[in-house]
mmCIF file of C-alpha atoms in Angstrom:
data_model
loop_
_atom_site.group_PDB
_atom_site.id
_atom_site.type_symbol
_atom_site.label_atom_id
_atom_site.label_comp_id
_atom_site.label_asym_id
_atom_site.label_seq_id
_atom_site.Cartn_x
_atom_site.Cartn_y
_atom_site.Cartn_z
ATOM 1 C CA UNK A 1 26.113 16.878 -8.173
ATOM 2 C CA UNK A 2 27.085 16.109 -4.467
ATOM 3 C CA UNK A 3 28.936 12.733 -5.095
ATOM 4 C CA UNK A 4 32.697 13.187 -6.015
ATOM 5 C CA UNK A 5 32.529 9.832 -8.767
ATOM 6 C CA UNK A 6 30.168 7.136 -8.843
ATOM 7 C CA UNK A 7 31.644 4.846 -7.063
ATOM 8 C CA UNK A 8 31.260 7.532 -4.065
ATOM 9 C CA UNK A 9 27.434 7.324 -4.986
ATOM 10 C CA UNK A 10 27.020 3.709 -4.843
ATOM 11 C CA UNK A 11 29.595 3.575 -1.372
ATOM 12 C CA UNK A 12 26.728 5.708 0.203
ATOM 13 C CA UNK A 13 29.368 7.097 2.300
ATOM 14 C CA UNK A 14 30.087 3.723 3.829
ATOM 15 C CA UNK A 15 26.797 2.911 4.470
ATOM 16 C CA UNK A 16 25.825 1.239 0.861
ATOM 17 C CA UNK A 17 24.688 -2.154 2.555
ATOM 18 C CA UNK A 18 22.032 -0.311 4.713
ATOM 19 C CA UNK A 19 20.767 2.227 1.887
ATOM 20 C CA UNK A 20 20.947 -0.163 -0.777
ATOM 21 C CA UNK A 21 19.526 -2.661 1.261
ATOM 22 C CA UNK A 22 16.583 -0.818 2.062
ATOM 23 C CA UNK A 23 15.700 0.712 -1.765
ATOM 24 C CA UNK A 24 16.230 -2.663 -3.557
ATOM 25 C CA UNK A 25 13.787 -4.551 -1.259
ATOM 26 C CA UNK A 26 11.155 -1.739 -1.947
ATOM 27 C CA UNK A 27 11.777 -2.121 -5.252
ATOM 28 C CA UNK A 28 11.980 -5.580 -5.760
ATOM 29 C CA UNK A 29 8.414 -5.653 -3.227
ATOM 30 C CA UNK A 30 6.503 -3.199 -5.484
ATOM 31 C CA UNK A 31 7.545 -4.872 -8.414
ATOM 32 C CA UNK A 32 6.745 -8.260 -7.026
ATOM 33 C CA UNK A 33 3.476 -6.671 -6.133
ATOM 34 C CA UNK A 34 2.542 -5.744 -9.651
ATOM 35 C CA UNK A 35 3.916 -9.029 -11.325
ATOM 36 C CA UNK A 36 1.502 -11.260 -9.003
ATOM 37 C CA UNK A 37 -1.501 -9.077 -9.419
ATOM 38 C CA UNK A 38 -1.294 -9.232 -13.655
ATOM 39 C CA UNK A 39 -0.042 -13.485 -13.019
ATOM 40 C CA UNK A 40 -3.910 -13.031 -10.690
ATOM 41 C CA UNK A 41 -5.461 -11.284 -13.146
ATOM 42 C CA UNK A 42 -4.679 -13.625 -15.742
ATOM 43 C CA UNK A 43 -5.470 -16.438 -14.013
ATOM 44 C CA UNK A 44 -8.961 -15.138 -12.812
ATOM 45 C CA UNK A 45 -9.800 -14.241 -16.578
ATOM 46 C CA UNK A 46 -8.922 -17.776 -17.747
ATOM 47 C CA UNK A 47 -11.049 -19.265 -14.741
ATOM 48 C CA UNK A 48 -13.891 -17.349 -16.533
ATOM 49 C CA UNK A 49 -13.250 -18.379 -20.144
ATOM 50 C CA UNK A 50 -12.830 -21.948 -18.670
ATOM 51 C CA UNK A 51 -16.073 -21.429 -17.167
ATOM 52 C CA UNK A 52 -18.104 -20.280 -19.794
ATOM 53 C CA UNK A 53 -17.030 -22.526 -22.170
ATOM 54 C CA UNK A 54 -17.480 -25.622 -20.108
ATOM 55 C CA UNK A 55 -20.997 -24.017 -19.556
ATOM 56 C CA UNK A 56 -21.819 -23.233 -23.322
ATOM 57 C CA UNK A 57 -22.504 -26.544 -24.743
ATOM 58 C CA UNK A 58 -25.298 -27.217 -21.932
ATOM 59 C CA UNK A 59 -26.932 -24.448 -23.186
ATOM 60 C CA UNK A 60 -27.423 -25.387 -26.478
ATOM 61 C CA UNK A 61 -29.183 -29.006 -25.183
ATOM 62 C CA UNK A 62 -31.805 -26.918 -23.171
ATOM 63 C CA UNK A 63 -33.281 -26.233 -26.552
ATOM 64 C CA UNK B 1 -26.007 12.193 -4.932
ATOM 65 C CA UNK B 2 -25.106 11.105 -8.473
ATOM 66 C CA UNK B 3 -21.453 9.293 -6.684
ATOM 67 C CA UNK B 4 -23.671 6.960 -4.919
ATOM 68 C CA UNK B 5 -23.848 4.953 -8.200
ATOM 69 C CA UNK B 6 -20.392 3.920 -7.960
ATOM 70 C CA UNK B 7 -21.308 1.733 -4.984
ATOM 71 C CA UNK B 8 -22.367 -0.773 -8.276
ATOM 72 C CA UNK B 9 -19.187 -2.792 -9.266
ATOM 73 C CA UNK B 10 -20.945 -2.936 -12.687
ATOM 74 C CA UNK B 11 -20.621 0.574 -12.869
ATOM 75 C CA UNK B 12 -17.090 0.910 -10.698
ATOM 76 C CA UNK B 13 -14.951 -1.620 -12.805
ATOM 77 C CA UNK B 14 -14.452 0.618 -15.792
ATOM 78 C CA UNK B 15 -14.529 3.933 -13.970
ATOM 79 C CA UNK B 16 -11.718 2.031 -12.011
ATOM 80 C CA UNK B 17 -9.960 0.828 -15.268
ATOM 81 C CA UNK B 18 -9.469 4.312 -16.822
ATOM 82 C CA UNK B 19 -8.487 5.653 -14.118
ATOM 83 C CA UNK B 20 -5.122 2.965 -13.300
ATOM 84 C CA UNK B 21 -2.695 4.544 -15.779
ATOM 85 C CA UNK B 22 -3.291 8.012 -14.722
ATOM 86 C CA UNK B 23 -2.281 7.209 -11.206
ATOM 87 C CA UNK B 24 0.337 4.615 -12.437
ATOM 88 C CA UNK B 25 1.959 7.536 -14.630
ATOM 89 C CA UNK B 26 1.920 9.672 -11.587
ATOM 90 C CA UNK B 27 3.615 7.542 -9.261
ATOM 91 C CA UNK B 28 6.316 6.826 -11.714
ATOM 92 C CA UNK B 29 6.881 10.359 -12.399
ATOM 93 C CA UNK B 30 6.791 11.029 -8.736
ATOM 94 C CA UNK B 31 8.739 8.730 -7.884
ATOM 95 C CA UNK B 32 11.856 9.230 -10.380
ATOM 96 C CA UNK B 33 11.436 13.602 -9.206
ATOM 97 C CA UNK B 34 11.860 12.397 -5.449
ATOM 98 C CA UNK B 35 14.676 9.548 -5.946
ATOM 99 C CA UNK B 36 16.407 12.488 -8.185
ATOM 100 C CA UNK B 37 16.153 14.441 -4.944
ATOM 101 C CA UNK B 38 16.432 11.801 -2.343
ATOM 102 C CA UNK B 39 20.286 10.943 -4.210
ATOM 103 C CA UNK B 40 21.232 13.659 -5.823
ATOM 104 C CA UNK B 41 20.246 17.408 -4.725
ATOM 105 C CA UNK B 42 20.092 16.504 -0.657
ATOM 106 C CA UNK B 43 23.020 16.794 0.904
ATOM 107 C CA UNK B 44 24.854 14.268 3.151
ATOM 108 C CA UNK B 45 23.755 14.706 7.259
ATOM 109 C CA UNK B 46 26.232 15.990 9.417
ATOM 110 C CA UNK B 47 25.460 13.255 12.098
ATOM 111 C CA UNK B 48 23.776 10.178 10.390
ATOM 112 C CA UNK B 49 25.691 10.251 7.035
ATOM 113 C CA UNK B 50 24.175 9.027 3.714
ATOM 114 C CA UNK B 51 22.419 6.378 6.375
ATOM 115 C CA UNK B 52 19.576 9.038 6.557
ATOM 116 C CA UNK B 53 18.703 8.679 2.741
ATOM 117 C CA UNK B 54 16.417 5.721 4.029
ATOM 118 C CA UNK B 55 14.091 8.177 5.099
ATOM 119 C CA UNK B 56 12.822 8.633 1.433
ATOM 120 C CA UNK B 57 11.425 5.564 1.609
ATOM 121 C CA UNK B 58 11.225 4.323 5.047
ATOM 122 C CA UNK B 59 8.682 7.570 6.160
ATOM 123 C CA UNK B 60 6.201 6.806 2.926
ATOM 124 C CA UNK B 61 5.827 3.112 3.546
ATOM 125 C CA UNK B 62 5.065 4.073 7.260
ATOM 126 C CA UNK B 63 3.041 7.078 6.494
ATOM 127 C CA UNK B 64 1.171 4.660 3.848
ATOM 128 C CA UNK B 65 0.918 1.974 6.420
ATOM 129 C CA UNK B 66 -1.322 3.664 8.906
ATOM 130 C CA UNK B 67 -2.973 5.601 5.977
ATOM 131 C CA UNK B 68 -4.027 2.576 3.930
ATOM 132 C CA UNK B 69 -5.456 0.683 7.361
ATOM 133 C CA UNK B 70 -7.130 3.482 8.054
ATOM 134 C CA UNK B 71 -8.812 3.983 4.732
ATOM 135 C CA UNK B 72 -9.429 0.275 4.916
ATOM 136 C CA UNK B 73 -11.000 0.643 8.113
ATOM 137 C CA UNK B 74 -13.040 2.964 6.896
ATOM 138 C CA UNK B 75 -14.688 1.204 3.584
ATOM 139 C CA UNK B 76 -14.900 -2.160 5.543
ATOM 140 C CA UNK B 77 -16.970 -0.205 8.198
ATOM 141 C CA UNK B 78 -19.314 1.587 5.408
ATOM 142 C CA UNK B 79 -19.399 -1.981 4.289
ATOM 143 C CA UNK B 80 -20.813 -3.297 7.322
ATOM 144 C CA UNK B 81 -22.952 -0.205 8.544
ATOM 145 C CA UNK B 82 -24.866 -0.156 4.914
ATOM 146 C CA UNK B 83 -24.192 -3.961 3.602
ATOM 147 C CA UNK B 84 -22.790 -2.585 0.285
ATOM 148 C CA UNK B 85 -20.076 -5.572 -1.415
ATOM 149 C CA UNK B 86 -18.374 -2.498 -3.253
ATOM 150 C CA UNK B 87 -16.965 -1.313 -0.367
ATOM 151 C CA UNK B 88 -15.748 -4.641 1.284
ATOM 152 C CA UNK B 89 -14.088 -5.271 -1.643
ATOM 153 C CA UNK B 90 -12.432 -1.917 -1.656
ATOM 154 C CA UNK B 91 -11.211 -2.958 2.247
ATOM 155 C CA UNK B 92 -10.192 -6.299 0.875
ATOM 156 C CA UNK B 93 -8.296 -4.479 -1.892
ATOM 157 C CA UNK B 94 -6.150 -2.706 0.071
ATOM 158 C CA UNK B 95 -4.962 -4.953 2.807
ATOM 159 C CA UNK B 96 -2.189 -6.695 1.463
ATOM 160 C CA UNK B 97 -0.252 -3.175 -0.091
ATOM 161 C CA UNK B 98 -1.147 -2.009 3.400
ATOM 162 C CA UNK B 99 0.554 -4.850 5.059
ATOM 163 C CA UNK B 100 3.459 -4.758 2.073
ATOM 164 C CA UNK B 101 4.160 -0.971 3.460
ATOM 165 C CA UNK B 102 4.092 -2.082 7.106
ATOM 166 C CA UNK B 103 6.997 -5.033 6.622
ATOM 167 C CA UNK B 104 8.880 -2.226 4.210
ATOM 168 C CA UNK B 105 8.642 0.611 7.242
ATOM 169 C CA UNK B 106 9.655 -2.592 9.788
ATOM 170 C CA UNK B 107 12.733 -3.406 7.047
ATOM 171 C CA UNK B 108 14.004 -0.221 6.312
ATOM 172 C CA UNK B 109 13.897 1.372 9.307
ATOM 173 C CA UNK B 110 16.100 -1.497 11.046
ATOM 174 C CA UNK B 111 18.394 -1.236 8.107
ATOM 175 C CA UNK B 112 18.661 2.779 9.568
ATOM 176 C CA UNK B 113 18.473 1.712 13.047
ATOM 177 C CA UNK B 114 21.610 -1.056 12.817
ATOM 178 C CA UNK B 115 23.972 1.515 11.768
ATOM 179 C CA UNK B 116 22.223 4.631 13.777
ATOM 180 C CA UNK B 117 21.162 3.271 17.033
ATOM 181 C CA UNK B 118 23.136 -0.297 16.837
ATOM 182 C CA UNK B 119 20.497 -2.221 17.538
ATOM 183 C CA UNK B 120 18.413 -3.881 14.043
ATOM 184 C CA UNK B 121 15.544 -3.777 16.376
ATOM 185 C CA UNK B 122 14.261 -2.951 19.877
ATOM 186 C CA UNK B 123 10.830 -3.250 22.091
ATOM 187 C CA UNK B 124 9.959 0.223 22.098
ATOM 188 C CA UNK B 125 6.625 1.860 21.405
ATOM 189 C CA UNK B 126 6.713 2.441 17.758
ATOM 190 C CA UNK B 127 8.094 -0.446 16.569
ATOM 191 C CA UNK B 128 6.155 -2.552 18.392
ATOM 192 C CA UNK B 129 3.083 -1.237 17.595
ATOM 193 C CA UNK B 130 3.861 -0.885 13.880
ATOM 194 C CA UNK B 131 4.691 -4.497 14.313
ATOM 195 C CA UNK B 132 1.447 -5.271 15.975
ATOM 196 C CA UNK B 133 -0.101 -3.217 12.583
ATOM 197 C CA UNK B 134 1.521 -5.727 10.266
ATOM 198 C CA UNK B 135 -0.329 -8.347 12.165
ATOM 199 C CA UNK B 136 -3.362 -7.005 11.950
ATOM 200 C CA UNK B 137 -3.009 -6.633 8.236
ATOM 201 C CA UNK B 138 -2.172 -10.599 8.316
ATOM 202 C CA UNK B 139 -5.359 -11.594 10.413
ATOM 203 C CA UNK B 140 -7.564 -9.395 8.345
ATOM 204 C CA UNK B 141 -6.613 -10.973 5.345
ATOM 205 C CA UNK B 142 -6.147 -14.366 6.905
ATOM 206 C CA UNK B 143 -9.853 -14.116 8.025
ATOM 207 C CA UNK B 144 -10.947 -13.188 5.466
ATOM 208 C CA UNK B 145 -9.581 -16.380 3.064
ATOM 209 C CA UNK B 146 -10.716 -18.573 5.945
ATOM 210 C CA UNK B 147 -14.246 -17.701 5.741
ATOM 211 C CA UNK B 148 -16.271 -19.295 2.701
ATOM 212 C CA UNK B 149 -18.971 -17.262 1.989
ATOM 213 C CA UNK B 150 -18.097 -13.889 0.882
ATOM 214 C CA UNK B 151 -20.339 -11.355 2.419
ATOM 215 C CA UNK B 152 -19.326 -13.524 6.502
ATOM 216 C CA UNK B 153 -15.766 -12.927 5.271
ATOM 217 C CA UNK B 154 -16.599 -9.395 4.449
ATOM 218 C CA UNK B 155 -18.196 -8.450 7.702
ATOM 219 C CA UNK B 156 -16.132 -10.446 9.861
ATOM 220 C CA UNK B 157 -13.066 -8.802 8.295
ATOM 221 C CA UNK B 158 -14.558 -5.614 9.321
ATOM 222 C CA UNK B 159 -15.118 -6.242 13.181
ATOM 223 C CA UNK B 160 -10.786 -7.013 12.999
ATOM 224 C CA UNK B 161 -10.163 -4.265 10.759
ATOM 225 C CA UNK B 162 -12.398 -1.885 12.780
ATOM 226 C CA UNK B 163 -11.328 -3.111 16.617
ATOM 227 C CA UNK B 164 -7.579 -2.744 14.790
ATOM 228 C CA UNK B 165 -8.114 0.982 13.740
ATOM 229 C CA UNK B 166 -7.200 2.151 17.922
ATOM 230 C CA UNK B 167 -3.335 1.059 17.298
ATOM 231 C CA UNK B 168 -3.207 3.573 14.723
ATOM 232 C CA UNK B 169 -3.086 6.616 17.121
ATOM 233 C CA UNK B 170 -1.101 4.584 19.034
ATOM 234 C CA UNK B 171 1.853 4.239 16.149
ATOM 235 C CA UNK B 172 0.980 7.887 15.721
ATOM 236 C CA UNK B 173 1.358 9.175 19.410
ATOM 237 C CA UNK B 174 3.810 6.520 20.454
ATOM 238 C CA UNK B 175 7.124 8.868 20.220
ATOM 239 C CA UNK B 176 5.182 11.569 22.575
ATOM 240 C CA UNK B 177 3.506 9.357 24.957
ATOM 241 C CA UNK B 178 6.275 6.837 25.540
ATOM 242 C CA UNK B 179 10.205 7.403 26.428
ATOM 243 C CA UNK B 180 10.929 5.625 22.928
ATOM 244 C CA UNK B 181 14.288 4.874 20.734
ATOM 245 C CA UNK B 182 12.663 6.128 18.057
ATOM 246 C CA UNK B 183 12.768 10.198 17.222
ATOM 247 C CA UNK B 184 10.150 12.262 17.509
ATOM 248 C CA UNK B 185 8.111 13.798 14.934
ATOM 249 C CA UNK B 186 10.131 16.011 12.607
ATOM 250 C CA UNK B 187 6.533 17.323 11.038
ATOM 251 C CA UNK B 188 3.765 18.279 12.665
ATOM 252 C CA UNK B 189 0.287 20.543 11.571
ATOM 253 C CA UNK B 190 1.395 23.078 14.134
ATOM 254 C CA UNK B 191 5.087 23.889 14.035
ATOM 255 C CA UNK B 192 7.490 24.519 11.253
ATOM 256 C CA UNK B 193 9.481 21.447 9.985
ATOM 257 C CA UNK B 194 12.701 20.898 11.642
ATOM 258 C CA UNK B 195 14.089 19.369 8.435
ATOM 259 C CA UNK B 196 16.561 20.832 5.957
ATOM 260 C CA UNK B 197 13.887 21.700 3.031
ATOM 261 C CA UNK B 198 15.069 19.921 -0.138
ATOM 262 C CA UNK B 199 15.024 16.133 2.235
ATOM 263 C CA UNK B 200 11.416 16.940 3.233
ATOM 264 C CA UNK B 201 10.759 18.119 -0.418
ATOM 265 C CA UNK B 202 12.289 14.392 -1.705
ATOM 266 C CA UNK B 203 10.599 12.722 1.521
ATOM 267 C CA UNK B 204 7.335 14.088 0.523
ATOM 268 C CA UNK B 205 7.345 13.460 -3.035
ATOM 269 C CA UNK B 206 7.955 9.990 -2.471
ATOM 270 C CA UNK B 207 5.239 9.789 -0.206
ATOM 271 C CA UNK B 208 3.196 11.594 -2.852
ATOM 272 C CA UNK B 209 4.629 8.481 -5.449
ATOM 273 C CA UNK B 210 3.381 5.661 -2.920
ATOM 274 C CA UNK B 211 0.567 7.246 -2.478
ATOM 275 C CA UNK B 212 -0.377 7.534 -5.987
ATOM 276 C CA UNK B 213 1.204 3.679 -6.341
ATOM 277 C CA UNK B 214 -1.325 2.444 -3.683
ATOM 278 C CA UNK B 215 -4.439 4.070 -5.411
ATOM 279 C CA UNK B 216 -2.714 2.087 -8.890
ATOM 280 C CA UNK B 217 -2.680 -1.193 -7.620
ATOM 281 C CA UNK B 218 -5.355 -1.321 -5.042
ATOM 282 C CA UNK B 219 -8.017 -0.411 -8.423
ATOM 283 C CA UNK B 220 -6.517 -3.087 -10.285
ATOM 284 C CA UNK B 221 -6.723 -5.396 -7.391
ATOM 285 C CA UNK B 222 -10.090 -4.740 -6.697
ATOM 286 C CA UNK B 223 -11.131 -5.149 -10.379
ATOM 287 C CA UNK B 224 -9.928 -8.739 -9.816
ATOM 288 C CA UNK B 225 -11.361 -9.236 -6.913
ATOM 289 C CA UNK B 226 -15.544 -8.002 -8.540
ATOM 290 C CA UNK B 227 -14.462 -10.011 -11.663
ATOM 291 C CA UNK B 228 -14.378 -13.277 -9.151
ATOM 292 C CA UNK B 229 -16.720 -12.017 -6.976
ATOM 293 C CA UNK B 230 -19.743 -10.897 -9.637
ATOM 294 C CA UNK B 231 -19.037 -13.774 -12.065
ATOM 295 C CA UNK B 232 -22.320 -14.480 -12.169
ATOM 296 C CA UNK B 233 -23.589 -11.562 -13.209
ATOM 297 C CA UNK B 234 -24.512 -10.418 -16.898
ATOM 298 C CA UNK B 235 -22.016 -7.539 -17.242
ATOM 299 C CA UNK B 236 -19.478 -9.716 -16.440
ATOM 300 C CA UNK B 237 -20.148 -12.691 -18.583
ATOM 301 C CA UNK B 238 -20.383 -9.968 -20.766
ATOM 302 C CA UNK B 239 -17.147 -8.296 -20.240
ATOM 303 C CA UNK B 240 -15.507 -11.736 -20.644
ATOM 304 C CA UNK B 241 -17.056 -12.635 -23.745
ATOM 305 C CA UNK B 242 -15.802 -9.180 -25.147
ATOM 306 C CA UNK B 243 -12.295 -10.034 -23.964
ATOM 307 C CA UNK B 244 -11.457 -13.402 -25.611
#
């Protein structure tokens, strides 16, 4: 272990607002990232549901 | 000759589906091995501090910058040379984790450079044309959106992306062909790394993590993106039906 106690580790030597800075954004970005693609996914299925339902009950007057 | 079926989206989406976790496990096993290393087994820097422990990330999102445009570059182009959707999609796929990676490089590195150099940002070479990357990223995908019909949007996309890909080599050869603030390469194919080992062991892993992150999300994005775009077809009408 190179840090003396934690509160060394989350210090960063001094320099916590520039390290920490930097790893939560990336974080909190790639997480974002994933969050809004599932929220798109789901919202692209239920488009498509929508869709076919709306579309299903012309099909059975073409008869 | 038997991958040239893949250009289908019919016969990509699943192929694409399986193959998400695998890369999504990787990256988050990756990327716990080089944080371990990035905080725990480097050592502090004699000159910069802990300050340099941004390089774990701040070198991946660059490295994945310029690698993502280029890779973008290079399915919108097969997209326009051989008028297959697959591949615009795939270019469409990756721009906005490429331009994510571009504003993270552009953050992090002037959360290194305000304590390093002083300055949260300056005019020199790299920066500005990593800056002038993220823009690119924004007018490709801004384009693209603007454009109604798909397969204009596509190909009009890939005149940007393509005329784009030349600032790449320049981000690349910036530090040697400019007097710039920002160091020169540490790595290079030819010469031995001027880095102590276990920081370019973490440094690499993590690009290895993004990397494997990017390939994760840019298959589920694209999955989205032939689900909207093929919604008229049968397989996925059929593929709907199966999911309700």
């Amino acid at each position: 272990m190179i840090w003396a106690s934690w509160s060394d580790f989350f210090a960063m030597g001094g320099y916590a607002l520039y390290v920490w800075g930097s790893f939560v954004v990336i974080c909190g970005c790639m997480a974002g990232e994933v969050l809004l693609l599932r929220q798109q996914g789901k919202s692209i299925l239920a488009q498509l549901v929508n869709a076919r339902a709306a579309n299903a009950p012309h099909k059975g007057e073409k008869q | 000759m038997r991958w040239f079926k893949y250009a289908s989206p019919q016969a990509f989406f699943p192929v694409a589906g399986k193959l998400v976790p695998w890369f999504a496990a990787i990256a988050v096993i990756l990327g716990v091995i080089g944080l371990y290393i990035g905080f725990f087994v480097a050592p502090t820097d004699h000159q910069q501090g802990d300050a340099y422990r941004i390089i774990f990330v701040h070198v991946p999102a660059a490295w994945m910058s310029m690698f993502i445009y280029l890779v973008m570059a290079f399915w919108a182009t097969i997209g326009l040379a051989f008028n297959t959707r697959m591949s615009s999609m795939m270019a469409s796929a990756l721009a906005p984790t490429g331009a994510m990676f571009a504003f993270l490089a552009l953050w992090t590195g002037a959360l290194w450079g305000k304590p390093t150099w002083g300055a949260w940002w300056v005019w020199d070479a790299r920066l500005t044309s990593t800056l002038i990357l993220l823009f690119l990223y924004f007018g490709f995908m801004a384009l693209q959106a603007s454009i109604d019909e798909p397969r204009r949007a596509d190909k009009a996309g890939a005149v940007l992306a393509l005329v784009g890909v030349i600032n790449v080599p320049v981000i690349y050869f910036s530090v040697q062909w400019w007097n710039t603030l920002h160091q020169g390469s540490s790595i290079n194919l030819t010469s031995a790394p001027t880095m102590a080992m276990t920081m370019l062991a973490g440094m690499l892993i993590m690009a290895l993590a993004f990397w494997a992150y990017t390939i994760a999300i840019t298959l589920v994005r694209v999955r989205c993106i032939m689900l909207e775009r093929e919604r008229h077809t049968d397989w996925v009408k059929q593929y709907v039906e199966a999911k309700q």
